[in-house]
Structures are given as C-alpha cells and as structure tokens.
PDB file of C-alpha atoms in Angstrom:
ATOM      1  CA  UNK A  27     -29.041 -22.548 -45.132  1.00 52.00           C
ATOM      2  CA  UNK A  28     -28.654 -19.660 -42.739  1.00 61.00           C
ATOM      3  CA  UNK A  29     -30.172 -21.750 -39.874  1.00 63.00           C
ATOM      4  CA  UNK A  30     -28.187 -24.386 -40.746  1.00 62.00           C
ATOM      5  CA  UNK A  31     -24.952 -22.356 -41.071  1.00 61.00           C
ATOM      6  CA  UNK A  32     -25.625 -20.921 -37.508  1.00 65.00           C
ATOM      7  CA  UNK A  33     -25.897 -24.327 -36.040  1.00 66.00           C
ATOM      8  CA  UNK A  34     -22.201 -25.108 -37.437  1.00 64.00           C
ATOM      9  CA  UNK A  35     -20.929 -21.657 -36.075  1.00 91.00           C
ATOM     10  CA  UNK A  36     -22.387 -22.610 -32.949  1.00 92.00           C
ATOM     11  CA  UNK A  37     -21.177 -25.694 -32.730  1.00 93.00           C
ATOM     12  CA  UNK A  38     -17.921 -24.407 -33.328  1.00 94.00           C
ATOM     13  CA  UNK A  39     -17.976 -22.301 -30.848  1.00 95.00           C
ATOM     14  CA  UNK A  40     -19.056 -24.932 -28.427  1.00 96.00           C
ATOM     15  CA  UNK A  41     -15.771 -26.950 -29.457  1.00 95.00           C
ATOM     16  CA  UNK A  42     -13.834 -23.997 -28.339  1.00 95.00           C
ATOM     17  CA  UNK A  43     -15.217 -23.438 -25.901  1.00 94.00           C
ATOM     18  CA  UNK A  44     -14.719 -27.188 -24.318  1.00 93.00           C
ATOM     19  CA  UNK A  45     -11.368 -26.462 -25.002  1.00 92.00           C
ATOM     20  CA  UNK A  46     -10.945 -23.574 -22.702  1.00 91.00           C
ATOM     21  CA  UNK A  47     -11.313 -20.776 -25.261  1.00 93.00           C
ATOM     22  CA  UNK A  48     -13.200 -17.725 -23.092  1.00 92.00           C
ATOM     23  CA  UNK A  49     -13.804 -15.658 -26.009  1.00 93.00           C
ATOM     24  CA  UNK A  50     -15.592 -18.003 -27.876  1.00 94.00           C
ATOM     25  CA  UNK A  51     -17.845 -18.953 -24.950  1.00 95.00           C
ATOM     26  CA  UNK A  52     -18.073 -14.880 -24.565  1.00 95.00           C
ATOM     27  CA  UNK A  53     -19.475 -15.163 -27.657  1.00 95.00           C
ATOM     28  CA  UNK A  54     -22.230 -18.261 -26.409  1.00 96.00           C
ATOM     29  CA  UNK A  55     -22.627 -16.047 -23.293  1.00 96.00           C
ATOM     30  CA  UNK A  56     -23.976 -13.354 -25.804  1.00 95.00           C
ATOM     31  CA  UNK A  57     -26.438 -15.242 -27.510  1.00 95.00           C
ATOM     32  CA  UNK A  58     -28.268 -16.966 -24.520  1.00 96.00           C
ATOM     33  CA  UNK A  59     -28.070 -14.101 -22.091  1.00 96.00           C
ATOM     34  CA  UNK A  60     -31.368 -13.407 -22.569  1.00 96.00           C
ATOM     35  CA  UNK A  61     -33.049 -16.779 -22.608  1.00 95.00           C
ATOM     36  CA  UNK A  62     -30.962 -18.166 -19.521  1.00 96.00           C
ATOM     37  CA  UNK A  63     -32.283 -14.471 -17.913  1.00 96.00           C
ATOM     38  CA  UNK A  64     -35.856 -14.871 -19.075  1.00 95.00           C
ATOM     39  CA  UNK A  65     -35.636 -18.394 -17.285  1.00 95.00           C
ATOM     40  CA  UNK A  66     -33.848 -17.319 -14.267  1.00 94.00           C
ATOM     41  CA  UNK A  67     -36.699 -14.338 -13.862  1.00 92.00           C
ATOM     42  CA  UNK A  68     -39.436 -16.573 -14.112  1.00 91.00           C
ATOM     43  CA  UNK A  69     -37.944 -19.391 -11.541  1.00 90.00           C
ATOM     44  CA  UNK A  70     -36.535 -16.755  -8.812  1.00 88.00           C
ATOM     45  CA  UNK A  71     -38.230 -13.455  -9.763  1.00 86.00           C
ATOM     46  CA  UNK A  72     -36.363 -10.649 -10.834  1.00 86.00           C
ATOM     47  CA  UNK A  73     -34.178  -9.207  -7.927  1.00 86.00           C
ATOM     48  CA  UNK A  74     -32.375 -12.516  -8.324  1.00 89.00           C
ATOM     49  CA  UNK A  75     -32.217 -13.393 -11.531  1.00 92.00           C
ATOM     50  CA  UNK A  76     -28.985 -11.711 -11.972  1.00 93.00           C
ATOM     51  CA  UNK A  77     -27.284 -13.796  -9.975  1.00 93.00           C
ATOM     52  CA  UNK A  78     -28.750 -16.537 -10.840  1.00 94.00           C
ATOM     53  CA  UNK A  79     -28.502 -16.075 -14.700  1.00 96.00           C
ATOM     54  CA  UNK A  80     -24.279 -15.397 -13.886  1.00 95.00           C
ATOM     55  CA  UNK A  81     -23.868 -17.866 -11.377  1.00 94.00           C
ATOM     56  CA  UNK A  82     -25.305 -20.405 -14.173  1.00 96.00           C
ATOM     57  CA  UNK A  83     -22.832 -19.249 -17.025  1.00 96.00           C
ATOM     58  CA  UNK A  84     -20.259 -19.443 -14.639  1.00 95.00           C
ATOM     59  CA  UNK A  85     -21.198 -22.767 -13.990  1.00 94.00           C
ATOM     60  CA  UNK A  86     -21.692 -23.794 -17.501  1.00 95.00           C
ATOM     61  CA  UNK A  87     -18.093 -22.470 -18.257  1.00 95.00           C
ATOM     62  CA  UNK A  88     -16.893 -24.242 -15.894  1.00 92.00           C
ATOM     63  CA  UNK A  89     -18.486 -27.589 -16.759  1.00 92.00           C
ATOM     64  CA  UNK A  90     -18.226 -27.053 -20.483  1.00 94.00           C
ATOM     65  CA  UNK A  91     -14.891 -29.438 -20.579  1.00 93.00           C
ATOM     66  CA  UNK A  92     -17.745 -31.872 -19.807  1.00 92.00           C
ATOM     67  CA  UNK A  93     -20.633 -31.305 -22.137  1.00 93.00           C
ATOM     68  CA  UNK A  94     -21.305 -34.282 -24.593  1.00 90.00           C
ATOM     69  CA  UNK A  95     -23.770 -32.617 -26.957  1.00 89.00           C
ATOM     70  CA  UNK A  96     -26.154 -35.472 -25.842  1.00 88.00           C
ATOM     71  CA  UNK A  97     -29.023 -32.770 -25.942  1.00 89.00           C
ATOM     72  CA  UNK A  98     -29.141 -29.112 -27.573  1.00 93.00           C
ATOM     73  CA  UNK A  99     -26.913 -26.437 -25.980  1.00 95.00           C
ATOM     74  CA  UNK A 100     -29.740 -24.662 -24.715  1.00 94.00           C
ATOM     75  CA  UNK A 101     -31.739 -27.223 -22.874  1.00 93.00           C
ATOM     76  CA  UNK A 102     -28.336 -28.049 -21.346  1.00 95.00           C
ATOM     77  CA  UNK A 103     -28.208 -24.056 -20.158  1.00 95.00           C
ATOM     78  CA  UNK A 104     -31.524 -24.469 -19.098  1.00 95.00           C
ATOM     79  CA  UNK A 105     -30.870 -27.038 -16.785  1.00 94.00           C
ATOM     80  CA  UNK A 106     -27.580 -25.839 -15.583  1.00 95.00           C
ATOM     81  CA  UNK A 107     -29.984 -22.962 -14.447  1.00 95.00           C
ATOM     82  CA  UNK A 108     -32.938 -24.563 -12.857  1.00 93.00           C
ATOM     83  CA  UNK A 109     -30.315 -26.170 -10.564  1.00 92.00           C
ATOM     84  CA  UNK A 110     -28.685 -22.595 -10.226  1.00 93.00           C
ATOM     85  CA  UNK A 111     -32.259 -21.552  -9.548  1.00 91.00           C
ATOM     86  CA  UNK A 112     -32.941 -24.359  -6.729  1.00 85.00           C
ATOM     87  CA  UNK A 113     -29.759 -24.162  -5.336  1.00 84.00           C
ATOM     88  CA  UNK A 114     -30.235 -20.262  -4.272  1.00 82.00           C
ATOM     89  CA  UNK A 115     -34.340 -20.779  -4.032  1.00 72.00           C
ATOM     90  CA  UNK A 116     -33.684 -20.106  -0.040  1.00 63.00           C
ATOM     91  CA  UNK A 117     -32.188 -16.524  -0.931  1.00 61.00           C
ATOM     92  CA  UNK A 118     -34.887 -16.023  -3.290  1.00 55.00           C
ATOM     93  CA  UNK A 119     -37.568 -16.529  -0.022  1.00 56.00           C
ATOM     94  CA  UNK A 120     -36.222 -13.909   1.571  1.00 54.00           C
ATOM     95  CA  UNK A 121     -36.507 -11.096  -1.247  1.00 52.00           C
ATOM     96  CA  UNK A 122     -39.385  -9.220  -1.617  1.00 51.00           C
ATOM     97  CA  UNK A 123     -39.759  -9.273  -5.246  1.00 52.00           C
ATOM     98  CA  UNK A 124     -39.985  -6.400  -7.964  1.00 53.00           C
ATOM     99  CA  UNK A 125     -43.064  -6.512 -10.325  1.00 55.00           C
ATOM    100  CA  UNK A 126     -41.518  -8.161 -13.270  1.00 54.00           C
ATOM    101  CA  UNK A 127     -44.186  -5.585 -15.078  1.00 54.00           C
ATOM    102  CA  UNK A 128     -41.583  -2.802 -14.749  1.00 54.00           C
ATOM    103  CA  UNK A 129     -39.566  -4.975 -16.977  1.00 59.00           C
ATOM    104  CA  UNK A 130     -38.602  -4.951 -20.279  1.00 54.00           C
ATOM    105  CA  UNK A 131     -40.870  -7.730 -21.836  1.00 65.00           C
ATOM    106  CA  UNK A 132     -40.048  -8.675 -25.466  1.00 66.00           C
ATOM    107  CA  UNK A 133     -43.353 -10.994 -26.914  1.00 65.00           C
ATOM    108  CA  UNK A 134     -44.270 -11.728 -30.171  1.00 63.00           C
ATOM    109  CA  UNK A 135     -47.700 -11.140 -29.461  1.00 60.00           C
ATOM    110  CA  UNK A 136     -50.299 -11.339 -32.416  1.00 62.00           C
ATOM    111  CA  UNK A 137     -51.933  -7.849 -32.872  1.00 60.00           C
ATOM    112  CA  UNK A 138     -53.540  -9.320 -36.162  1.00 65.00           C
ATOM    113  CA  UNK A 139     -56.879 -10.192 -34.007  1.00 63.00           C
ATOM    114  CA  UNK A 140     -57.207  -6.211 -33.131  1.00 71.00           C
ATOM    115  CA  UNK A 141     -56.501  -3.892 -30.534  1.00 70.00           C
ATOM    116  CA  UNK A 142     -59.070  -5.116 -28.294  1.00 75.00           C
ATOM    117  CA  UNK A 143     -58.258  -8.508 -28.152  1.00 73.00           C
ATOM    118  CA  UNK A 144     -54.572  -7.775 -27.824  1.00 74.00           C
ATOM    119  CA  UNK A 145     -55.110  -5.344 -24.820  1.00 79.00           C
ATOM    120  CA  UNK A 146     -57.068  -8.144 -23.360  1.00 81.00           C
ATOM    121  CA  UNK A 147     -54.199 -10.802 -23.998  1.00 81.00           C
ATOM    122  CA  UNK A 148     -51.744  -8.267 -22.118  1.00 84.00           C
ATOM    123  CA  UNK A 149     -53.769  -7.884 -19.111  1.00 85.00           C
ATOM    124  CA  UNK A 150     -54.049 -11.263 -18.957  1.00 86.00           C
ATOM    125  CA  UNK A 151     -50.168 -12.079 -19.497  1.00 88.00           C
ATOM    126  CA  UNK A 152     -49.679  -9.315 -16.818  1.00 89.00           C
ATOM    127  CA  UNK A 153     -51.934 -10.777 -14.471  1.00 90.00           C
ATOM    128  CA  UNK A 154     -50.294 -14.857 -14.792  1.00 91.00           C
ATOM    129  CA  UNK A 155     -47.260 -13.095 -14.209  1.00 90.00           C
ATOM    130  CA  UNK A 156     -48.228 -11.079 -11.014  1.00 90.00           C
ATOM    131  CA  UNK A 157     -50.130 -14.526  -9.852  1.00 93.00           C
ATOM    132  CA  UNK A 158     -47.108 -16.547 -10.578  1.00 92.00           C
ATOM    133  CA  UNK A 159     -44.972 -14.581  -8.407  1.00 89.00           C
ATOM    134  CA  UNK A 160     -46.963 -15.069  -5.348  1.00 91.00           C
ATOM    135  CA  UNK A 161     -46.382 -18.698  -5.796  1.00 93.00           C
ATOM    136  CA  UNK A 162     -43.906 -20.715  -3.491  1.00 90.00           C
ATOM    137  CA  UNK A 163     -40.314 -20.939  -5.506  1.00 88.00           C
ATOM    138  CA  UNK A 164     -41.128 -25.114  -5.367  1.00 90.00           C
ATOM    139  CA  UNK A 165     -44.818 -24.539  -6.977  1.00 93.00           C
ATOM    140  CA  UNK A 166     -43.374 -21.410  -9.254  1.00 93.00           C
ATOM    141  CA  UNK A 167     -40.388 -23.506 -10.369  1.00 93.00           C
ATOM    142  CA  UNK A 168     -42.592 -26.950 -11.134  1.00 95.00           C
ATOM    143  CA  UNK A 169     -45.381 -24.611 -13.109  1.00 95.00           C
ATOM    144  CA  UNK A 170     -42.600 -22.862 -15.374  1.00 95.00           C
ATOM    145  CA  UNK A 171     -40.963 -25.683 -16.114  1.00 95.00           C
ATOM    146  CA  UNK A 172     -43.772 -27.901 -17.058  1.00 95.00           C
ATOM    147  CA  UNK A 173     -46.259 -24.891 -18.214  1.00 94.00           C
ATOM    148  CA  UNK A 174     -44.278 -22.333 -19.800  1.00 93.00           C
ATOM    149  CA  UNK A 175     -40.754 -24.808 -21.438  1.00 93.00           C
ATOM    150  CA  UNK A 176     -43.374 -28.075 -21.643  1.00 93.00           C
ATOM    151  CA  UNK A 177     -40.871 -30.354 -20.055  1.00 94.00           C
ATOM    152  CA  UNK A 178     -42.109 -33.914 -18.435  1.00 94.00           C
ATOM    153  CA  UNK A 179     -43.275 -34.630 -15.013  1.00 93.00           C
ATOM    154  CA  UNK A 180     -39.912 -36.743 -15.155  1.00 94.00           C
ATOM    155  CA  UNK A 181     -37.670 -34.020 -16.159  1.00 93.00           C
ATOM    156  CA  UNK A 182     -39.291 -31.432 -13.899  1.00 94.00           C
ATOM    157  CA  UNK A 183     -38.527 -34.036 -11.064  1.00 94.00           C
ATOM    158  CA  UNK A 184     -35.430 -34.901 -11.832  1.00 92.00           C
ATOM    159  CA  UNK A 185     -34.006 -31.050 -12.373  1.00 90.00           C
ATOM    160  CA  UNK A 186     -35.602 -30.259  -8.844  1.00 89.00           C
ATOM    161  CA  UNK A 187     -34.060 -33.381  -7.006  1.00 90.00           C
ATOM    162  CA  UNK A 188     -38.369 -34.288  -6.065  1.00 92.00           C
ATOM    163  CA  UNK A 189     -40.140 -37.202  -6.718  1.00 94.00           C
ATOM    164  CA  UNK A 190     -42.302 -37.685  -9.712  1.00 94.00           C
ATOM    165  CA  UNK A 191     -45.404 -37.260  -7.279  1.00 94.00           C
ATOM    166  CA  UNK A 192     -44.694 -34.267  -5.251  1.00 95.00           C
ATOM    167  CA  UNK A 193     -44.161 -32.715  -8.992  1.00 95.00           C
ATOM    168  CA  UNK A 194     -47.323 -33.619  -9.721  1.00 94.00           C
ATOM    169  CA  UNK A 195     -49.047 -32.530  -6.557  1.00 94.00           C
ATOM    170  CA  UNK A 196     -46.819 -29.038  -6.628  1.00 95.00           C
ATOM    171  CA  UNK A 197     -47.991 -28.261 -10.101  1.00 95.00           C
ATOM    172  CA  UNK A 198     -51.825 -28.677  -9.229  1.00 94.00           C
ATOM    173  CA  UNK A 199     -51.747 -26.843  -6.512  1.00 95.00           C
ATOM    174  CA  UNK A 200     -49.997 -24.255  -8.178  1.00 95.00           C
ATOM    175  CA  UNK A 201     -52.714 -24.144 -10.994  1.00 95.00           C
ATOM    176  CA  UNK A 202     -55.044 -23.922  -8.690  1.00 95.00           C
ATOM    177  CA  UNK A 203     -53.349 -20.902  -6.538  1.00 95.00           C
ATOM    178  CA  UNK A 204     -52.529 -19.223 -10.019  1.00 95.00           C
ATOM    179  CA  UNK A 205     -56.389 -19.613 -11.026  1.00 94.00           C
ATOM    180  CA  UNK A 206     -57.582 -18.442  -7.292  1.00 94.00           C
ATOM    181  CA  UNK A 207     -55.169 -15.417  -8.087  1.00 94.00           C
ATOM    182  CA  UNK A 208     -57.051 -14.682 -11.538  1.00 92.00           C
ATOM    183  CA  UNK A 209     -60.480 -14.476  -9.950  1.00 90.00           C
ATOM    184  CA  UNK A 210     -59.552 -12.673  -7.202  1.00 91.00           C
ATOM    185  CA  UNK A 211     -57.686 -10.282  -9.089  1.00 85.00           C
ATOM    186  CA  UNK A 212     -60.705  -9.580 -11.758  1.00 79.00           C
TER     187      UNK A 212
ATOM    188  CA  UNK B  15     -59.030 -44.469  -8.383  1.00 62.00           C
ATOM    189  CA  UNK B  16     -59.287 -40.601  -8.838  1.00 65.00           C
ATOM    190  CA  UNK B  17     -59.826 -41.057 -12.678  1.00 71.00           C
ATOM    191  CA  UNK B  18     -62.672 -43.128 -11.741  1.00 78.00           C
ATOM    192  CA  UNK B  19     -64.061 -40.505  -9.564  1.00 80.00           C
ATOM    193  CA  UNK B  20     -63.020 -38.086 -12.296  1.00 73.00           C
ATOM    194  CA  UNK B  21     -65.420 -39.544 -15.004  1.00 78.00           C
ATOM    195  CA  UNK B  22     -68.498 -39.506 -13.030  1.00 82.00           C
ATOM    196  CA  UNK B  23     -67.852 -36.376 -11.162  1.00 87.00           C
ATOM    197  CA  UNK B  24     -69.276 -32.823 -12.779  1.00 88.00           C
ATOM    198  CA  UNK B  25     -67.353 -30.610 -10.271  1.00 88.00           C
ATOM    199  CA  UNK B  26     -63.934 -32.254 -10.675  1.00 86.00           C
ATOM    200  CA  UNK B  27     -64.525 -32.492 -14.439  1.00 87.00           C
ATOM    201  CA  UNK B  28     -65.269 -28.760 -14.511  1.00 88.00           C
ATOM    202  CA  UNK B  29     -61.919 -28.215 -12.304  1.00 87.00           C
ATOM    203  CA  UNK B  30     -60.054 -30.060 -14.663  1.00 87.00           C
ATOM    204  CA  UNK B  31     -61.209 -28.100 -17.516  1.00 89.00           C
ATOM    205  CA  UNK B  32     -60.676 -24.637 -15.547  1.00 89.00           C
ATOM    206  CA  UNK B  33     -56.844 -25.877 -14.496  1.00 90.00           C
ATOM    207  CA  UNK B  34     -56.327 -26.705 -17.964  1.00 91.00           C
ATOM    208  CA  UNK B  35     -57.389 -23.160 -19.748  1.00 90.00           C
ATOM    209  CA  UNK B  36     -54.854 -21.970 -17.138  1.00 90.00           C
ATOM    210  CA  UNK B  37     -52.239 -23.799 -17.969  1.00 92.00           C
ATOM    211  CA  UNK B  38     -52.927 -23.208 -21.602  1.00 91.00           C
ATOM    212  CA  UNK B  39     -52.808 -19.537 -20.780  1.00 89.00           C
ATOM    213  CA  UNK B  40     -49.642 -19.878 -19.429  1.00 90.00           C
ATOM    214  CA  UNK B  41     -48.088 -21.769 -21.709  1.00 91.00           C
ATOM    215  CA  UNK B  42     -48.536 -18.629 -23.635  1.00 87.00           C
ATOM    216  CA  UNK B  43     -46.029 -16.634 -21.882  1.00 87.00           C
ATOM    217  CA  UNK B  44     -43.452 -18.679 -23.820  1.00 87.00           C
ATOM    218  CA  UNK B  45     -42.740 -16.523 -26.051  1.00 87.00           C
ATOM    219  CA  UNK B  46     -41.511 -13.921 -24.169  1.00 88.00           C
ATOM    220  CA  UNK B  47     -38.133 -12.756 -23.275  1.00 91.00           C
ATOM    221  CA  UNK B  48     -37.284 -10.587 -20.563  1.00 92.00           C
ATOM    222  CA  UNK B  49     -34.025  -9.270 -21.679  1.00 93.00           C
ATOM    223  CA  UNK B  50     -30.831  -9.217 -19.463  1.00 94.00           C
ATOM    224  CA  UNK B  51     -29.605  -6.111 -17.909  1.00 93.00           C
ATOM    225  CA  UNK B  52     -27.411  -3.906 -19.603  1.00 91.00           C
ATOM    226  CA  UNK B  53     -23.650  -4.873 -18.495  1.00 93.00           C
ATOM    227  CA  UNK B  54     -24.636  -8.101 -17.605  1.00 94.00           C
ATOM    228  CA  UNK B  55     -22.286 -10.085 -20.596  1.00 95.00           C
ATOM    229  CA  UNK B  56     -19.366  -8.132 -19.790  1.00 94.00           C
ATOM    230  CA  UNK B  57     -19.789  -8.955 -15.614  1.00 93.00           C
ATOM    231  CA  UNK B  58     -20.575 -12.327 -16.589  1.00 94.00           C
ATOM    232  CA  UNK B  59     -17.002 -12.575 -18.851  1.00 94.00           C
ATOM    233  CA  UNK B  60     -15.115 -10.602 -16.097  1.00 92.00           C
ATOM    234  CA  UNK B  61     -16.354 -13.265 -13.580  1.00 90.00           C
ATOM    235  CA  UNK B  62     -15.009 -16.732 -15.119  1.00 85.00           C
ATOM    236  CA  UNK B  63     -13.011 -19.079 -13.122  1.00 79.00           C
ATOM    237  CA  UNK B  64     -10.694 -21.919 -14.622  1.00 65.00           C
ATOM    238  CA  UNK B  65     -12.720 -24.205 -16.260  1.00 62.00           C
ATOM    239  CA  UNK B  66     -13.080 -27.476 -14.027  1.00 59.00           C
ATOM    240  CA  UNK B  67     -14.743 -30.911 -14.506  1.00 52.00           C
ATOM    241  CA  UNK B  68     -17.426 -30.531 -11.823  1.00 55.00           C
ATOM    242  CA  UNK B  69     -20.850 -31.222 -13.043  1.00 54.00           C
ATOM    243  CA  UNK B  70     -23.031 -27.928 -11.988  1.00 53.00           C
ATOM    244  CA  UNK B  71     -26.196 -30.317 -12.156  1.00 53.00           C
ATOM    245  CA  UNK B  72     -25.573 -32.288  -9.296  1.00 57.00           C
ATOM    246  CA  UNK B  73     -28.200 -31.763  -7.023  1.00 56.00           C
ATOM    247  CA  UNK B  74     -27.830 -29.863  -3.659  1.00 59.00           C
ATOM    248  CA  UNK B  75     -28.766 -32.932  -1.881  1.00 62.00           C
ATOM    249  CA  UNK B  76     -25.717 -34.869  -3.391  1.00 67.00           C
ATOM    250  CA  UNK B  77     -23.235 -31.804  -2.465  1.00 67.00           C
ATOM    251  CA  UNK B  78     -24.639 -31.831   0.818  1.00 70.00           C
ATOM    252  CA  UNK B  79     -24.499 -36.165   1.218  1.00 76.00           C
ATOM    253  CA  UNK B  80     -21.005 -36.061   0.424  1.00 78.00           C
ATOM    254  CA  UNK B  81     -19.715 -33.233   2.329  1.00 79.00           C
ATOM    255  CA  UNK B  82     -21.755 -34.389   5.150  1.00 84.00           C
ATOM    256  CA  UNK B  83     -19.925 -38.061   4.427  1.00 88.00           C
ATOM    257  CA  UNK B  84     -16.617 -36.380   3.966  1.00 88.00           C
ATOM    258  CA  UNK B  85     -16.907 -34.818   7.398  1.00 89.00           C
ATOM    259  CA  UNK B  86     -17.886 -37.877   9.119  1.00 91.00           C
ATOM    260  CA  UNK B  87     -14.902 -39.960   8.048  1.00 92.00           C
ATOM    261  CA  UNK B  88     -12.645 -37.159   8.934  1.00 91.00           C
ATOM    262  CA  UNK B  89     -14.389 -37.492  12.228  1.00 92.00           C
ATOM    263  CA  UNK B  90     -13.938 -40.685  12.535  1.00 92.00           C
ATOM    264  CA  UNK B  91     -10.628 -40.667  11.709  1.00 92.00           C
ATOM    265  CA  UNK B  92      -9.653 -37.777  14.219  1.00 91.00           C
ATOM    266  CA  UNK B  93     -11.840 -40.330  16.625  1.00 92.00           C
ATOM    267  CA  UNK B  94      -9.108 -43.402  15.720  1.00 92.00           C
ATOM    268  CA  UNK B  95      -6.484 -41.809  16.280  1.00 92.00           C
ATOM    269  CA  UNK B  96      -7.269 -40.207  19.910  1.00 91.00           C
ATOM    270  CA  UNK B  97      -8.036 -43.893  21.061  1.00 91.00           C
ATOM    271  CA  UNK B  98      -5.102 -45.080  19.610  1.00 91.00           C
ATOM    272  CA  UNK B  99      -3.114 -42.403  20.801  1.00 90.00           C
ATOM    273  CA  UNK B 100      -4.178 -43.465  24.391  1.00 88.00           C
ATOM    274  CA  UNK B 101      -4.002 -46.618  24.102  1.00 88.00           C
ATOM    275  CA  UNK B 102       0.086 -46.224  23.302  1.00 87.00           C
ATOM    276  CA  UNK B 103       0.640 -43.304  26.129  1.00 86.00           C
ATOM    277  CA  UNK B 104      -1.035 -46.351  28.494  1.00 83.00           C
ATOM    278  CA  UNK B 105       1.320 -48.771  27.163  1.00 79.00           C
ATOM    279  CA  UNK B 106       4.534 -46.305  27.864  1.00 76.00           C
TER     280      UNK B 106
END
C-alpha cells in the first residue's frame, strides 16, 4: 500500500512537474539526487560528478514538458545522465580523479556471513572501484552500464551514440583491464 | 566462428569464466549509493532555466550534424548572395 501510494505521489509530482511546477520537481530533485549522483560518479569519477549530476536535472527539467512515462522516471534520469555523462566525457579526460574511497559509500552489504568474509567483500568492492577508474570513460561508461544497471548491449549502444559491436568489444576489453587491475593489485 | 573456437578451446573457455566472475563481482557494486554532496539540491533548484521542449538525449553527434548543417546553409547563403550581388553591380 505504502509502495503503491508513493508511486501515485510520484506520479503526481511528475504531472506537475510537466506542467512547469519547480517545487514539485524540487521535490523529484530530492529523491533521485543520490541515485543520478551515484551514476554520474561511477561514469565520470567523482571530481565531475557534480556537474554532471546538475547539468542532468537541469536537463531533465527542462525536457520534462516532454516526458511520456513510456518507461519509469528513473531509467528516464538515468539516461538523461549517461548522455550528460558522454557529452562532458572530454572534461572528464582531463581531471585527475579523487579516490572515490574517500567517499561516502552507502551499501547494503550482508555482514550475516561474518566479519571475515565481509572485510574481504570490502576490499574487493574497493579494489573494482579503484580498477574501474583507471578505465577509459568509453570502456568505464560501457562496463557500468551493462555490469553494474544490467542494461542491453542495445541500450548501452544506443545511450553512447556506438554501434552494437564497438559496445561489445569496449566492454571485454574493459573486463579484461578491470581483471589485469585485480591481479596486479593483489 | 569464435564460438566455435570457444568450445574446443581450454584457454578461452577459462577466460570466459575469469571475465565472467568479474563481471559478477561487479555487478555487486549495485547496491551502493554514493550520496550527493551536501548543498547540492538547493544549487541544483537555484540553477533551473525555463522549461523548454528540447530533448536532452539527443546525441552529441546529432547537435553537432545539425549545427554543422545549419552553418553550411548560412554559408551558402552568404555565398548566393555575393555572386548575385556581383552579378547586378556588373549589370549597372
């Protein structure tokens, strides 16, 4: 009931906001920030994720006018900001990135299997995450997207403006890269 | 032809298997959530413009293909109307 009485709420809001209310996309704004961030950290690394991450609500504001509902409000965020994300990827190049380590990381981690195996499951979330930095933004963004938010070889294509095979190509290689990392790293 | 290879060849097979535990492992970072910087909803909601109809997810490439076409016609244009603009200063 609760779930269901959230979805109404937020489709509500969504109806306002089409029709140009700010406040009630203030209020969308508040309840995504974190997963449109979380997104634009992974894709561009942290230094730029806050642009990215406003640039992208900015965008979706802009375009909400034009939002059909055809998919969930949050996959259309998403997308809005992988093509934020692509869009500046050139900027992103030229940053030298901060360890997304000295971030605050919320996970739902399962500490039920002990302390042991938990430290072990940090240190190796910790590590995918330093290895997945090093990656190019095309191999970083392909990987996320297809790794981390399981969309299709199509979508991930699509979203990134490359053809189906250079998807595929970019996300082996990046497995590859991201498992040379590992063993290098251990 | 390289899933034929695949199913007779040990080393790729035991690539495959590697590439896949990684992306298994990585596919475990989806539950977490880096959360936004403190501020951040109230820069984002000093920041918005009019609302407009433009669709954000049109690729770079398309922006770039139409302001590259847009230039060229005003080009050609400007082009038009030096020639023609000659062509009547010969005629007076």
């Amino acid at each position: 009931v609760t779930s269901r009485r959230v979805q109404t709420d937020e489709q509500e809001l969504i109806e306002r906001s089409k029709a140009g209310d700010a406040d009630a996309f203030g209020e969308l704004v508040w309840r995504y920030r974190d997963t449109v961030y979380t997104l634009a950290v992974r894709l561009v690394g942290p230094d730029l994720a806050g642009d990215v991450a406003q640039e992208a609500l900015i965008r979706a504001w802009r375009a909400m006018p034009r939002f059909r509902g055809e998919a969930a409000f949050s996959t259309w965020l998403h997308r809005i900001t992988v093509n934020t994300a692509w869009t500046l990827r050139k900027r992103a190049a030229r940053h030298d990135a901060q360890p997304l380590d000295e971030m605050v990381v919320d996970t739902t981690l399962d500490h039920s299997t002990g302390p042991e195996k938990a430290g072990e499951m940090i240190e190796l979330r910790a590590g995918l995450r330093r290895a997945i930095e090093q990656l190019t933004p095309g191999q970083r963004a392909v990987l996320v997207l297809r790794d981390v938010y399981g969309w299709s070889h199509g979508e991930v294509a699509r979203e990134l403006g490359i053809s189906h095979t250079t998807a595929k190509v970019r996300l082996h290689r990046a497995r590859k890269r991201v498992r040379t990392l590992l063993e290098e790293a251990s | 032809m390289f899933d034929r290879h695949r199913e007779v060849c040990l080393r790729c097979q035991a690539e495959a298997a590697q590439l896949r535990s990684v992306s298994r492992d990585i596919g475990g970072l989806d539950d977490e959530v880096v959360r936004a910087p403190g501020g951040f909803h109230t820069q984002v909601m000093a920041t918005l413009p009019q609302q407009d109809a433009s669709d954000p997810r049109r690729p770079l490439v398309m922006r770039l293909v139409v302001r590259r076409a847009v230039v060229a016609v005003v080009v050609a244009v400007a082009m038009l109307a030096a020639i023609l603009g000659r062509r009547v200063r010969r005629k007076e």
